[in-house]
Amino acid sequence: MKATIYHNPRCSKSRAALALLAEAGADVTIVEYLKTPPTRDELSALLTRANLTPREALRTGETEAKSLKTADDAAILDAMAGHPILIERPIVETAKGVVIARPPERVHEIL
């Protein structure tokens, strides 16, 4: 099975999700999204497949997120595309779907 993980190697949840994918024998494409962020359209498509709103995929603890408390989904998506640190991680995509792997065991839903 092929999988793509939008990964931050400094994040323990992201590393754990990657380890679960490896254990499952997945052929994993790793996208370090802070270095190579998804475009706004790619991010929108991922969130649509995950059945999530941009607000649900927003890392609200980040300083940049504070100004987005009353923002609409389009503004949040724009902010996430411009500042990928705002994207909740890790996002894992397979042919079966997309999840934010928090907790990491959520990857099993799409394997």
PDB file of N, CA and C in Angstrom:
ATOM      1  N   MET A   1       0.836  -1.179   0.000  1.00  0.00           N
ATOM      2  CA  MET A   1       0.000   0.000   0.000  1.00  0.00           C
ATOM      3  C   MET A   1       0.885   1.249   0.000  1.00  0.00           C
ATOM      4  N   LYS A   2       0.472   2.223  -0.779  1.00  0.00           N
ATOM      5  CA  LYS A   2       1.189   3.500  -0.819  1.00  0.00           C
ATOM      6  C   LYS A   2       0.567   4.451   0.186  1.00  0.00           C
ATOM      7  N   ALA A   3       1.415   5.239   0.810  1.00  0.00           N
ATOM      8  CA  ALA A   3       0.958   6.239   1.773  1.00  0.00           C
ATOM      9  C   ALA A   3       1.834   7.473   1.635  1.00  0.00           C
ATOM     10  N   THR A   4       1.242   8.614   1.912  1.00  0.00           N
ATOM     11  CA  THR A   4       1.979   9.871   1.987  1.00  0.00           C
ATOM     12  C   THR A   4       1.757  10.427   3.379  1.00  0.00           C
ATOM     13  N   ILE A   5       2.847  10.840   4.000  1.00  0.00           N
ATOM     14  CA  ILE A   5       2.753  11.468   5.309  1.00  0.00           C
ATOM     15  C   ILE A   5       3.315  12.876   5.217  1.00  0.00           C
ATOM     16  N   TYR A   6       2.521  13.835   5.665  1.00  0.00           N
ATOM     17  CA  TYR A   6       2.973  15.218   5.782  1.00  0.00           C
ATOM     18  C   TYR A   6       3.560  15.291   7.183  1.00  0.00           C
ATOM     19  N   HIS A   7       4.867  15.327   7.234  1.00  0.00           N
ATOM     20  CA  HIS A   7       5.653  14.947   8.397  1.00  0.00           C
ATOM     21  C   HIS A   7       6.514  16.094   8.898  1.00  0.00           C
ATOM     22  N   ASN A   8       6.625  16.157  10.218  1.00  0.00           N
ATOM     23  CA  ASN A   8       7.591  17.031  10.871  1.00  0.00           C
ATOM     24  C   ASN A   8       8.469  16.113  11.718  1.00  0.00           C
ATOM     25  N   PRO A   9       9.727  15.909  11.337  1.00  0.00           N
ATOM     26  CA  PRO A   9      10.573  14.962  12.057  1.00  0.00           C
ATOM     27  C   PRO A   9      10.825  15.347  13.516  1.00  0.00           C
ATOM     28  N   ARG A  10      10.538  16.583  13.899  1.00  0.00           N
ATOM     29  CA  ARG A  10      10.729  17.006  15.290  1.00  0.00           C
ATOM     30  C   ARG A  10       9.529  16.656  16.163  1.00  0.00           C
ATOM     31  N   CYS A  11       8.450  16.191  15.551  1.00  0.00           N
ATOM     32  CA  CYS A  11       7.205  15.907  16.268  1.00  0.00           C
ATOM     33  C   CYS A  11       7.123  14.421  16.621  1.00  0.00           C
ATOM     34  N   SER A  12       6.935  14.122  17.897  1.00  0.00           N
ATOM     35  CA  SER A  12       6.876  12.725  18.330  1.00  0.00           C
ATOM     36  C   SER A  12       5.672  11.997  17.742  1.00  0.00           C
ATOM     37  N   LYS A  13       4.536  12.668  17.607  1.00  0.00           N
ATOM     38  CA  LYS A  13       3.347  12.036  17.013  1.00  0.00           C
ATOM     39  C   LYS A  13       3.591  11.707  15.551  1.00  0.00           C
ATOM     40  N   SER A  14       4.271  12.596  14.856  1.00  0.00           N
ATOM     41  CA  SER A  14       4.583  12.370  13.455  1.00  0.00           C
ATOM     42  C   SER A  14       5.555  11.200  13.300  1.00  0.00           C
ATOM     43  N   ARG A  15       6.557  11.153  14.145  1.00  0.00           N
ATOM     44  CA  ARG A  15       7.516  10.029  14.092  1.00  0.00           C
ATOM     45  C   ARG A  15       6.824   8.713  14.420  1.00  0.00           C
ATOM     46  N   ALA A  16       5.905   8.729  15.376  1.00  0.00           N
ATOM     47  CA  ALA A  16       5.179   7.509  15.744  1.00  0.00           C
ATOM     48  C   ALA A  16       4.279   7.043  14.596  1.00  0.00           C
ATOM     49  N   ALA A  17       3.614   7.966  13.931  1.00  0.00           N
ATOM     50  CA  ALA A  17       2.763   7.597  12.792  1.00  0.00           C
ATOM     51  C   ALA A  17       3.608   7.012  11.669  1.00  0.00           C
ATOM     52  N   LEU A  18       4.755   7.607  11.425  1.00  0.00           N
ATOM     53  CA  LEU A  18       5.658   7.092  10.391  1.00  0.00           C
ATOM     54  C   LEU A  18       6.119   5.676  10.741  1.00  0.00           C
ATOM     55  N   ALA A  19       6.417   5.429  11.996  1.00  0.00           N
ATOM     56  CA  ALA A  19       6.832   4.088  12.431  1.00  0.00           C
ATOM     57  C   ALA A  19       5.701   3.075  12.227  1.00  0.00           C
ATOM     58  N   LEU A  20       4.467   3.468  12.505  1.00  0.00           N
ATOM     59  CA  LEU A  20       3.329   2.569  12.297  1.00  0.00           C
ATOM     60  C   LEU A  20       3.142   2.253  10.815  1.00  0.00           C
ATOM     61  N   LEU A  21       3.345   3.246   9.967  1.00  0.00           N
ATOM     62  CA  LEU A  21       3.258   3.002   8.526  1.00  0.00           C
ATOM     63  C   LEU A  21       4.335   2.024   8.074  1.00  0.00           C
ATOM     64  N   ALA A  22       5.550   2.202   8.598  1.00  0.00           N
ATOM     65  CA  ALA A  22       6.652   1.297   8.250  1.00  0.00           C
ATOM     66  C   ALA A  22       6.357  -0.119   8.735  1.00  0.00           C
ATOM     67  N   GLU A  23       5.846  -0.244   9.955  1.00  0.00           N
ATOM     68  CA  GLU A  23       5.487  -1.557  10.502  1.00  0.00           C
ATOM     69  C   GLU A  23       4.447  -2.259   9.644  1.00  0.00           C
ATOM     70  N   ALA A  24       3.537  -1.487   9.072  1.00  0.00           N
ATOM     71  CA  ALA A  24       2.474  -2.045   8.241  1.00  0.00           C
ATOM     72  C   ALA A  24       2.974  -2.387   6.839  1.00  0.00           C
ATOM     73  N   GLY A  25       4.231  -2.048   6.554  1.00  0.00           N
ATOM     74  CA  GLY A  25       4.797  -2.351   5.243  1.00  0.00           C
ATOM     75  C   GLY A  25       4.386  -1.385   4.148  1.00  0.00           C
ATOM     76  N   ALA A  26       3.905  -0.217   4.526  1.00  0.00           N
ATOM     77  CA  ALA A  26       3.477   0.766   3.541  1.00  0.00           C
ATOM     78  C   ALA A  26       4.678   1.337   2.784  1.00  0.00           C
ATOM     79  N   ASP A  27       4.455   1.626   1.525  1.00  0.00           N
ATOM     80  CA  ASP A  27       5.430   2.334   0.697  1.00  0.00           C
ATOM     81  C   ASP A  27       5.159   3.820   0.931  1.00  0.00           C
ATOM     82  N   VAL A  28       5.987   4.435   1.778  1.00  0.00           N
ATOM     83  CA  VAL A  28       5.685   5.773   2.287  1.00  0.00           C
ATOM     84  C   VAL A  28       6.470   6.858   1.555  1.00  0.00           C
ATOM     85  N   THR A  29       5.739   7.855   1.107  1.00  0.00           N
ATOM     86  CA  THR A  29       6.344   9.089   0.607  1.00  0.00           C
ATOM     87  C   THR A  29       6.289  10.084   1.757  1.00  0.00           C
ATOM     88  N   ILE A  30       7.444  10.604   2.130  1.00  0.00           N
ATOM     89  CA  ILE A  30       7.522  11.549   3.247  1.00  0.00           C
ATOM     90  C   ILE A  30       7.631  12.960   2.689  1.00  0.00           C
ATOM     91  N   VAL A  31       6.696  13.800   3.088  1.00  0.00           N
ATOM     92  CA  VAL A  31       6.721  15.207   2.709  1.00  0.00           C
ATOM     93  C   VAL A  31       6.980  15.998   3.984  1.00  0.00           C
ATOM     94  N   GLU A  32       8.154  16.569   4.099  1.00  0.00           N
ATOM     95  CA  GLU A  32       8.438  17.453   5.234  1.00  0.00           C
ATOM     96  C   GLU A  32       7.752  18.786   4.930  1.00  0.00           C
ATOM     97  N   TYR A  33       6.524  18.888   5.405  1.00  0.00           N
ATOM     98  CA  TYR A  33       5.658  19.977   4.970  1.00  0.00           C
ATOM     99  C   TYR A  33       6.133  21.365   5.392  1.00  0.00           C
ATOM    100  N   LEU A  34       7.027  21.452   6.362  1.00  0.00           N
ATOM    101  CA  LEU A  34       7.564  22.774   6.703  1.00  0.00           C
ATOM    102  C   LEU A  34       8.593  23.226   5.669  1.00  0.00           C
ATOM    103  N   LYS A  35       9.260  22.255   5.022  1.00  0.00           N
ATOM    104  CA  LYS A  35      10.228  22.561   3.966  1.00  0.00           C
ATOM    105  C   LYS A  35       9.562  22.629   2.599  1.00  0.00           C
ATOM    106  N   THR A  36       8.578  21.756   2.377  1.00  0.00           N
ATOM    107  CA  THR A  36       7.868  21.678   1.102  1.00  0.00           C
ATOM    108  C   THR A  36       6.373  21.670   1.407  1.00  0.00           C
ATOM    109  N   PRO A  37       5.815  22.827   1.696  1.00  0.00           N
ATOM    110  CA  PRO A  37       4.406  22.863   2.096  1.00  0.00           C
ATOM    111  C   PRO A  37       3.468  22.555   0.936  1.00  0.00           C
ATOM    112  N   PRO A  38       2.315  21.964   1.261  1.00  0.00           N
ATOM    113  CA  PRO A  38       1.313  21.773   0.214  1.00  0.00           C
ATOM    114  C   PRO A  38       0.779  23.136  -0.220  1.00  0.00           C
ATOM    115  N   THR A  39       0.351  23.213  -1.463  1.00  0.00           N
ATOM    116  CA  THR A  39      -0.286  24.449  -1.922  1.00  0.00           C
ATOM    117  C   THR A  39      -1.652  24.573  -1.248  1.00  0.00           C
ATOM    118  N   ARG A  40      -2.232  25.717  -1.384  1.00  0.00           N
ATOM    119  CA  ARG A  40      -3.565  25.934  -0.810  1.00  0.00           C
ATOM    120  C   ARG A  40      -4.542  24.916  -1.385  1.00  0.00           C
ATOM    121  N   ASP A  41      -4.478  24.704  -2.714  1.00  0.00           N
ATOM    122  CA  ASP A  41      -5.387  23.752  -3.356  1.00  0.00           C
ATOM    123  C   ASP A  41      -5.128  22.323  -2.890  1.00  0.00           C
ATOM    124  N   GLU A  42      -3.864  21.949  -2.739  1.00  0.00           N
ATOM    125  CA  GLU A  42      -3.535  20.598  -2.254  1.00  0.00           C
ATOM    126  C   GLU A  42      -4.045  20.419  -0.827  1.00  0.00           C
ATOM    127  N   LEU A  43      -3.835  21.410   0.004  1.00  0.00           N
ATOM    128  CA  LEU A  43      -4.290  21.342   1.387  1.00  0.00           C
ATOM    129  C   LEU A  43      -5.813  21.260   1.447  1.00  0.00           C
ATOM    130  N   SER A  44      -6.481  22.052   0.642  1.00  0.00           N
ATOM    131  CA  SER A  44      -7.936  22.021   0.591  1.00  0.00           C
ATOM    132  C   SER A  44      -8.433  20.638   0.185  1.00  0.00           C
ATOM    133  N   ALA A  45      -7.796  20.035  -0.812  1.00  0.00           N
ATOM    134  CA  ALA A  45      -8.192  18.697  -1.271  1.00  0.00           C
ATOM    135  C   ALA A  45      -7.963  17.652  -0.171  1.00  0.00           C
ATOM    136  N   LEU A  46      -6.828  17.747   0.519  1.00  0.00           N
ATOM    137  CA  LEU A  46      -6.557  16.817   1.623  1.00  0.00           C
ATOM    138  C   LEU A  46      -7.624  16.926   2.705  1.00  0.00           C
ATOM    139  N   LEU A  47      -7.956  18.146   3.081  1.00  0.00           N
ATOM    140  CA  LEU A  47      -8.943  18.351   4.141  1.00  0.00           C
ATOM    141  C   LEU A  47     -10.324  17.880   3.706  1.00  0.00           C
ATOM    142  N   THR A  48     -10.664  18.083   2.442  1.00  0.00           N
ATOM    143  CA  THR A  48     -11.936  17.594   1.925  1.00  0.00           C
ATOM    144  C   THR A  48     -11.990  16.073   2.011  1.00  0.00           C
ATOM    145  N   ARG A  49     -10.904  15.400   1.591  1.00  0.00           N
ATOM    146  CA  ARG A  49     -10.861  13.932   1.673  1.00  0.00           C
ATOM    147  C   ARG A  49     -10.923  13.457   3.124  1.00  0.00           C
ATOM    148  N   ALA A  50     -10.385  14.232   4.047  1.00  0.00           N
ATOM    149  CA  ALA A  50     -10.401  13.870   5.468  1.00  0.00           C
ATOM    150  C   ALA A  50     -11.718  14.247   6.139  1.00  0.00           C
ATOM    151  N   ASN A  51     -12.582  14.947   5.396  1.00  0.00           N
ATOM    152  CA  ASN A  51     -13.849  15.428   5.936  1.00  0.00           C
ATOM    153  C   ASN A  51     -13.619  16.360   7.129  1.00  0.00           C
ATOM    154  N   LEU A  52     -12.635  17.249   6.963  1.00  0.00           N
ATOM    155  CA  LEU A  52     -12.284  18.215   8.003  1.00  0.00           C
ATOM    156  C   LEU A  52     -12.398  19.633   7.470  1.00  0.00           C
ATOM    157  N   THR A  53     -12.739  20.554   8.338  1.00  0.00           N
ATOM    158  CA  THR A  53     -12.697  21.961   7.982  1.00  0.00           C
ATOM    159  C   THR A  53     -11.280  22.477   8.252  1.00  0.00           C
ATOM    160  N   PRO A  54     -10.902  23.583   7.632  1.00  0.00           N
ATOM    161  CA  PRO A  54      -9.604  24.161   7.953  1.00  0.00           C
ATOM    162  C   PRO A  54      -9.446  24.434   9.454  1.00  0.00           C
ATOM    163  N   ARG A  55     -10.494  24.883  10.114  1.00  0.00           N
ATOM    164  CA  ARG A  55     -10.405  25.152  11.552  1.00  0.00           C
ATOM    165  C   ARG A  55     -10.069  23.875  12.319  1.00  0.00           C
ATOM    166  N   GLU A  56     -10.619  22.743  11.914  1.00  0.00           N
ATOM    167  CA  GLU A  56     -10.351  21.478  12.596  1.00  0.00           C
ATOM    168  C   GLU A  56      -8.910  21.002  12.389  1.00  0.00           C
ATOM    169  N   ALA A  57      -8.257  21.490  11.344  1.00  0.00           N
ATOM    170  CA  ALA A  57      -6.879  21.097  11.044  1.00  0.00           C
ATOM    171  C   ALA A  57      -5.868  22.165  11.438  1.00  0.00           C
ATOM    172  N   LEU A  58      -6.321  23.166  12.178  1.00  0.00           N
ATOM    173  CA  LEU A  58      -5.471  24.280  12.594  1.00  0.00           C
ATOM    174  C   LEU A  58      -4.794  23.969  13.922  1.00  0.00           C
ATOM    175  N   ARG A  59      -3.489  24.193  13.969  1.00  0.00           N
ATOM    176  CA  ARG A  59      -2.739  24.061  15.231  1.00  0.00           C
ATOM    177  C   ARG A  59      -2.986  25.333  16.039  1.00  0.00           C
ATOM    178  N   THR A  60      -3.977  25.277  16.898  1.00  0.00           N
ATOM    179  CA  THR A  60      -4.423  26.475  17.613  1.00  0.00           C
ATOM    180  C   THR A  60      -3.423  26.977  18.652  1.00  0.00           C
ATOM    181  N   GLY A  61      -2.475  26.146  19.039  1.00  0.00           N
ATOM    182  CA  GLY A  61      -1.489  26.574  20.025  1.00  0.00           C
ATOM    183  C   GLY A  61      -0.384  27.439  19.458  1.00  0.00           C
ATOM    184  N   GLU A  62      -0.317  27.532  18.148  1.00  0.00           N
ATOM    185  CA  GLU A  62       0.726  28.351  17.522  1.00  0.00           C
ATOM    186  C   GLU A  62       0.382  29.832  17.649  1.00  0.00           C
ATOM    187  N   THR A  63       1.402  30.644  17.844  1.00  0.00           N
ATOM    188  CA  THR A  63       1.214  32.092  17.991  1.00  0.00           C
ATOM    189  C   THR A  63       0.431  32.676  16.818  1.00  0.00           C
ATOM    190  N   GLU A  64       0.759  32.236  15.597  1.00  0.00           N
ATOM    191  CA  GLU A  64       0.105  32.759  14.394  1.00  0.00           C
ATOM    192  C   GLU A  64      -1.384  32.444  14.357  1.00  0.00           C
ATOM    193  N   ALA A  65      -1.825  31.441  15.109  1.00  0.00           N
ATOM    194  CA  ALA A  65      -3.234  31.037  15.096  1.00  0.00           C
ATOM    195  C   ALA A  65      -4.118  31.972  15.903  1.00  0.00           C
ATOM    196  N   LYS A  66      -3.548  32.708  16.825  1.00  0.00           N
ATOM    197  CA  LYS A  66      -4.348  33.570  17.698  1.00  0.00           C
ATOM    198  C   LYS A  66      -5.172  34.595  16.910  1.00  0.00           C
ATOM    199  N   SER A  67      -4.617  35.089  15.825  1.00  0.00           N
ATOM    200  CA  SER A  67      -5.333  36.087  15.029  1.00  0.00           C
ATOM    201  C   SER A  67      -6.447  35.467  14.186  1.00  0.00           C
ATOM    202  N   LEU A  68      -6.569  34.146  14.199  1.00  0.00           N
ATOM    203  CA  LEU A  68      -7.545  33.462  13.352  1.00  0.00           C
ATOM    204  C   LEU A  68      -8.790  33.014  14.126  1.00  0.00           C
ATOM    205  N   LYS A  69      -8.934  33.457  15.365  1.00  0.00           N
ATOM    206  CA  LYS A  69     -10.056  33.005  16.203  1.00  0.00           C
ATOM    207  C   LYS A  69     -11.414  33.230  15.553  1.00  0.00           C
ATOM    208  N   THR A  70     -11.582  34.351  14.871  1.00  0.00           N
ATOM    209  CA  THR A  70     -12.867  34.660  14.251  1.00  0.00           C
ATOM    210  C   THR A  70     -12.827  34.562  12.732  1.00  0.00           C
ATOM    211  N   ALA A  71     -11.732  34.034  12.190  1.00  0.00           N
ATOM    212  CA  ALA A  71     -11.568  33.954  10.738  1.00  0.00           C
ATOM    213  C   ALA A  71     -12.464  32.872  10.142  1.00  0.00           C
ATOM    214  N   ASP A  72     -12.826  33.069   8.879  1.00  0.00           N
ATOM    215  CA  ASP A  72     -13.595  32.035   8.190  1.00  0.00           C
ATOM    216  C   ASP A  72     -12.640  30.988   7.622  1.00  0.00           C
ATOM    217  N   ASP A  73     -13.215  29.913   7.070  1.00  0.00           N
ATOM    218  CA  ASP A  73     -12.400  28.804   6.575  1.00  0.00           C
ATOM    219  C   ASP A  73     -11.431  29.232   5.478  1.00  0.00           C
ATOM    220  N   ALA A  74     -11.866  30.122   4.601  1.00  0.00           N
ATOM    221  CA  ALA A  74     -10.993  30.567   3.512  1.00  0.00           C
ATOM    222  C   ALA A  74      -9.761  31.290   4.063  1.00  0.00           C
ATOM    223  N   ALA A  75      -9.963  32.141   5.053  1.00  0.00           N
ATOM    224  CA  ALA A  75      -8.842  32.868   5.653  1.00  0.00           C
ATOM    225  C   ALA A  75      -7.907  31.917   6.397  1.00  0.00           C
ATOM    226  N   ILE A  76      -8.469  30.931   7.065  1.00  0.00           N
ATOM    227  CA  ILE A  76      -7.645  29.949   7.770  1.00  0.00           C
ATOM    228  C   ILE A  76      -6.832  29.139   6.772  1.00  0.00           C
ATOM    229  N   LEU A  77      -7.454  28.721   5.690  1.00  0.00           N
ATOM    230  CA  LEU A  77      -6.747  27.971   4.649  1.00  0.00           C
ATOM    231  C   LEU A  77      -5.625  28.812   4.045  1.00  0.00           C
ATOM    232  N   ASP A  78      -5.888  30.079   3.783  1.00  0.00           N
ATOM    233  CA  ASP A  78      -4.849  30.977   3.275  1.00  0.00           C
ATOM    234  C   ASP A  78      -3.690  31.065   4.266  1.00  0.00           C
ATOM    235  N   ALA A  79      -4.013  31.212   5.549  1.00  0.00           N
ATOM    236  CA  ALA A  79      -2.977  31.320   6.578  1.00  0.00           C
ATOM    237  C   ALA A  79      -2.154  30.038   6.662  1.00  0.00           C
ATOM    238  N   MET A  80      -2.821  28.891   6.587  1.00  0.00           N
ATOM    239  CA  MET A  80      -2.118  27.613   6.652  1.00  0.00           C
ATOM    240  C   MET A  80      -1.198  27.428   5.445  1.00  0.00           C
ATOM    241  N   ALA A  81      -1.655  27.860   4.287  1.00  0.00           N
ATOM    242  CA  ALA A  81      -0.826  27.753   3.089  1.00  0.00           C
ATOM    243  C   ALA A  81       0.391  28.672   3.182  1.00  0.00           C
ATOM    244  N   GLY A  82       0.203  29.833   3.785  1.00  0.00           N
ATOM    245  CA  GLY A  82       1.298  30.784   3.928  1.00  0.00           C
ATOM    246  C   GLY A  82       2.233  30.493   5.086  1.00  0.00           C
ATOM    247  N   HIS A  83       1.707  29.832   6.103  1.00  0.00           N
ATOM    248  CA  HIS A  83       2.469  29.516   7.313  1.00  0.00           C
ATOM    249  C   HIS A  83       2.193  28.051   7.683  1.00  0.00           C
ATOM    250  N   PRO A  84       2.877  27.114   7.043  1.00  0.00           N
ATOM    251  CA  PRO A  84       2.557  25.694   7.240  1.00  0.00           C
ATOM    252  C   PRO A  84       2.703  25.199   8.676  1.00  0.00           C
ATOM    253  N   ILE A  85       3.363  25.964   9.536  1.00  0.00           N
ATOM    254  CA  ILE A  85       3.438  25.580  10.951  1.00  0.00           C
ATOM    255  C   ILE A  85       2.031  25.507  11.552  1.00  0.00           C
ATOM    256  N   LEU A  86       1.060  26.165  10.921  1.00  0.00           N
ATOM    257  CA  LEU A  86      -0.314  26.175  11.401  1.00  0.00           C
ATOM    258  C   LEU A  86      -1.080  24.893  11.077  1.00  0.00           C
ATOM    259  N   ILE A  87      -0.519  24.026  10.240  1.00  0.00           N
ATOM    260  CA  ILE A  87      -1.187  22.781   9.844  1.00  0.00           C
ATOM    261  C   ILE A  87      -0.964  21.727  10.928  1.00  0.00           C
ATOM    262  N   GLU A  88      -2.049  21.160  11.409  1.00  0.00           N
ATOM    263  CA  GLU A  88      -1.950  20.075  12.387  1.00  0.00           C
ATOM    264  C   GLU A  88      -1.230  18.899  11.740  1.00  0.00           C
ATOM    265  N   ARG A  89      -0.460  18.184  12.524  1.00  0.00           N
ATOM    266  CA  ARG A  89       0.344  17.095  11.990  1.00  0.00           C
ATOM    267  C   ARG A  89       0.209  15.853  12.833  1.00  0.00           C
ATOM    268  N   PRO A  90       0.565  14.745  12.241  1.00  0.00           N
ATOM    269  CA  PRO A  90       0.856  14.499  10.827  1.00  0.00           C
ATOM    270  C   PRO A  90      -0.437  14.211  10.061  1.00  0.00           C
ATOM    271  N   ILE A  91      -0.443  14.587   8.805  1.00  0.00           N
ATOM    272  CA  ILE A  91      -1.534  14.210   7.912  1.00  0.00           C
ATOM    273  C   ILE A  91      -1.034  13.010   7.115  1.00  0.00           C
ATOM    274  N   VAL A  92      -1.843  11.951   7.079  1.00  0.00           N
ATOM    275  CA  VAL A  92      -1.482  10.737   6.356  1.00  0.00           C
ATOM    276  C   VAL A  92      -2.558  10.467   5.316  1.00  0.00           C
ATOM    277  N   GLU A  93      -2.109  10.168   4.105  1.00  0.00           N
ATOM    278  CA  GLU A  93      -3.017   9.909   2.995  1.00  0.00           C
ATOM    279  C   GLU A  93      -2.707   8.556   2.376  1.00  0.00           C
ATOM    280  N   THR A  94      -3.742   7.764   2.143  1.00  0.00           N
ATOM    281  CA  THR A  94      -3.640   6.520   1.381  1.00  0.00           C
ATOM    282  C   THR A  94      -4.820   6.495   0.407  1.00  0.00           C
ATOM    283  N   ALA A  95      -4.895   5.448  -0.377  1.00  0.00           N
ATOM    284  CA  ALA A  95      -6.028   5.297  -1.291  1.00  0.00           C
ATOM    285  C   ALA A  95      -7.344   5.174  -0.528  1.00  0.00           C
ATOM    286  N   LYS A  96      -7.279   4.775   0.731  1.00  0.00           N
ATOM    287  CA  LYS A  96      -8.487   4.600   1.546  1.00  0.00           C
ATOM    288  C   LYS A  96      -8.952   5.870   2.235  1.00  0.00           C
ATOM    289  N   GLY A  97      -8.136   6.928   2.216  1.00  0.00           N
ATOM    290  CA  GLY A  97      -8.563   8.161   2.853  1.00  0.00           C
ATOM    291  C   GLY A  97      -7.421   8.969   3.418  1.00  0.00           C
ATOM    292  N   VAL A  98      -7.803   9.975   4.185  1.00  0.00           N
ATOM    293  CA  VAL A  98      -6.859  10.913   4.795  1.00  0.00           C
ATOM    294  C   VAL A  98      -7.252  11.090   6.256  1.00  0.00           C
ATOM    295  N   VAL A  99      -6.243  11.068   7.138  1.00  0.00           N
ATOM    296  CA  VAL A  99      -6.479  11.348   8.554  1.00  0.00           C
ATOM    297  C   VAL A  99      -5.380  12.251   9.096  1.00  0.00           C
ATOM    298  N   ILE A 100      -5.734  12.993  10.115  1.00  0.00           N
ATOM    299  CA  ILE A 100      -4.718  13.613  10.952  1.00  0.00           C
ATOM    300  C   ILE A 100      -4.431  12.568  12.017  1.00  0.00           C
ATOM    301  N   ALA A 101      -3.218  12.071  12.027  1.00  0.00           N
ATOM    302  CA  ALA A 101      -2.858  10.932  12.878  1.00  0.00           C
ATOM    303  C   ALA A 101      -2.515  11.376  14.289  1.00  0.00           C
ATOM    304  N   ARG A 102      -3.513  11.911  14.961  1.00  0.00           N
ATOM    305  CA  ARG A 102      -3.421  12.275  16.365  1.00  0.00           C
ATOM    306  C   ARG A 102      -4.599  11.647  17.061  1.00  0.00           C
ATOM    307  N   PRO A 103      -4.442  10.576  17.748  1.00  0.00           N
ATOM    308  CA  PRO A 103      -3.192   9.877  18.039  1.00  0.00           C
ATOM    309  C   PRO A 103      -2.674   9.124  16.804  1.00  0.00           C
ATOM    310  N   PRO A 104      -1.393   8.769  16.832  1.00  0.00           N
ATOM    311  CA  PRO A 104      -0.774   8.111  15.672  1.00  0.00           C
ATOM    312  C   PRO A 104      -1.507   6.857  15.212  1.00  0.00           C
ATOM    313  N   GLU A 105      -2.162   6.164  16.106  1.00  0.00           N
ATOM    314  CA  GLU A 105      -2.864   4.927  15.758  1.00  0.00           C
ATOM    315  C   GLU A 105      -4.004   5.151  14.762  1.00  0.00           C
ATOM    316  N   ARG A 106      -4.381   6.372  14.547  1.00  0.00           N
ATOM    317  CA  ARG A 106      -5.424   6.673  13.549  1.00  0.00           C
ATOM    318  C   ARG A 106      -5.007   6.232  12.148  1.00  0.00           C
ATOM    319  N   VAL A 107      -3.714   6.055  11.904  1.00  0.00           N
ATOM    320  CA  VAL A 107      -3.291   5.594  10.572  1.00  0.00           C
ATOM    321  C   VAL A 107      -3.911   4.253  10.234  1.00  0.00           C
ATOM    322  N   HIS A 108      -4.222   3.437  11.254  1.00  0.00           N
ATOM    323  CA  HIS A 108      -4.824   2.132  10.999  1.00  0.00           C
ATOM    324  C   HIS A 108      -6.185   2.248  10.315  1.00  0.00           C
ATOM    325  N   GLU A 109      -6.851   3.376  10.472  1.00  0.00           N
ATOM    326  CA  GLU A 109      -8.158   3.605   9.837  1.00  0.00           C
ATOM    327  C   GLU A 109      -8.071   3.608   8.317  1.00  0.00           C
ATOM    328  N   ILE A 110      -6.902   3.943   7.790  1.00  0.00           N
ATOM    329  CA  ILE A 110      -6.771   4.081   6.333  1.00  0.00           C
ATOM    330  C   ILE A 110      -5.754   3.112   5.725  1.00  0.00           C
ATOM    331  N   LEU A 111      -5.367   2.109   6.481  1.00  0.00           N
ATOM    332  CA  LEU A 111      -4.449   1.097   5.956  1.00  0.00           C
ATOM    333  C   LEU A 111      -5.231  -0.082   5.409  1.00  0.00           C
TER     334      LEU A 111
END
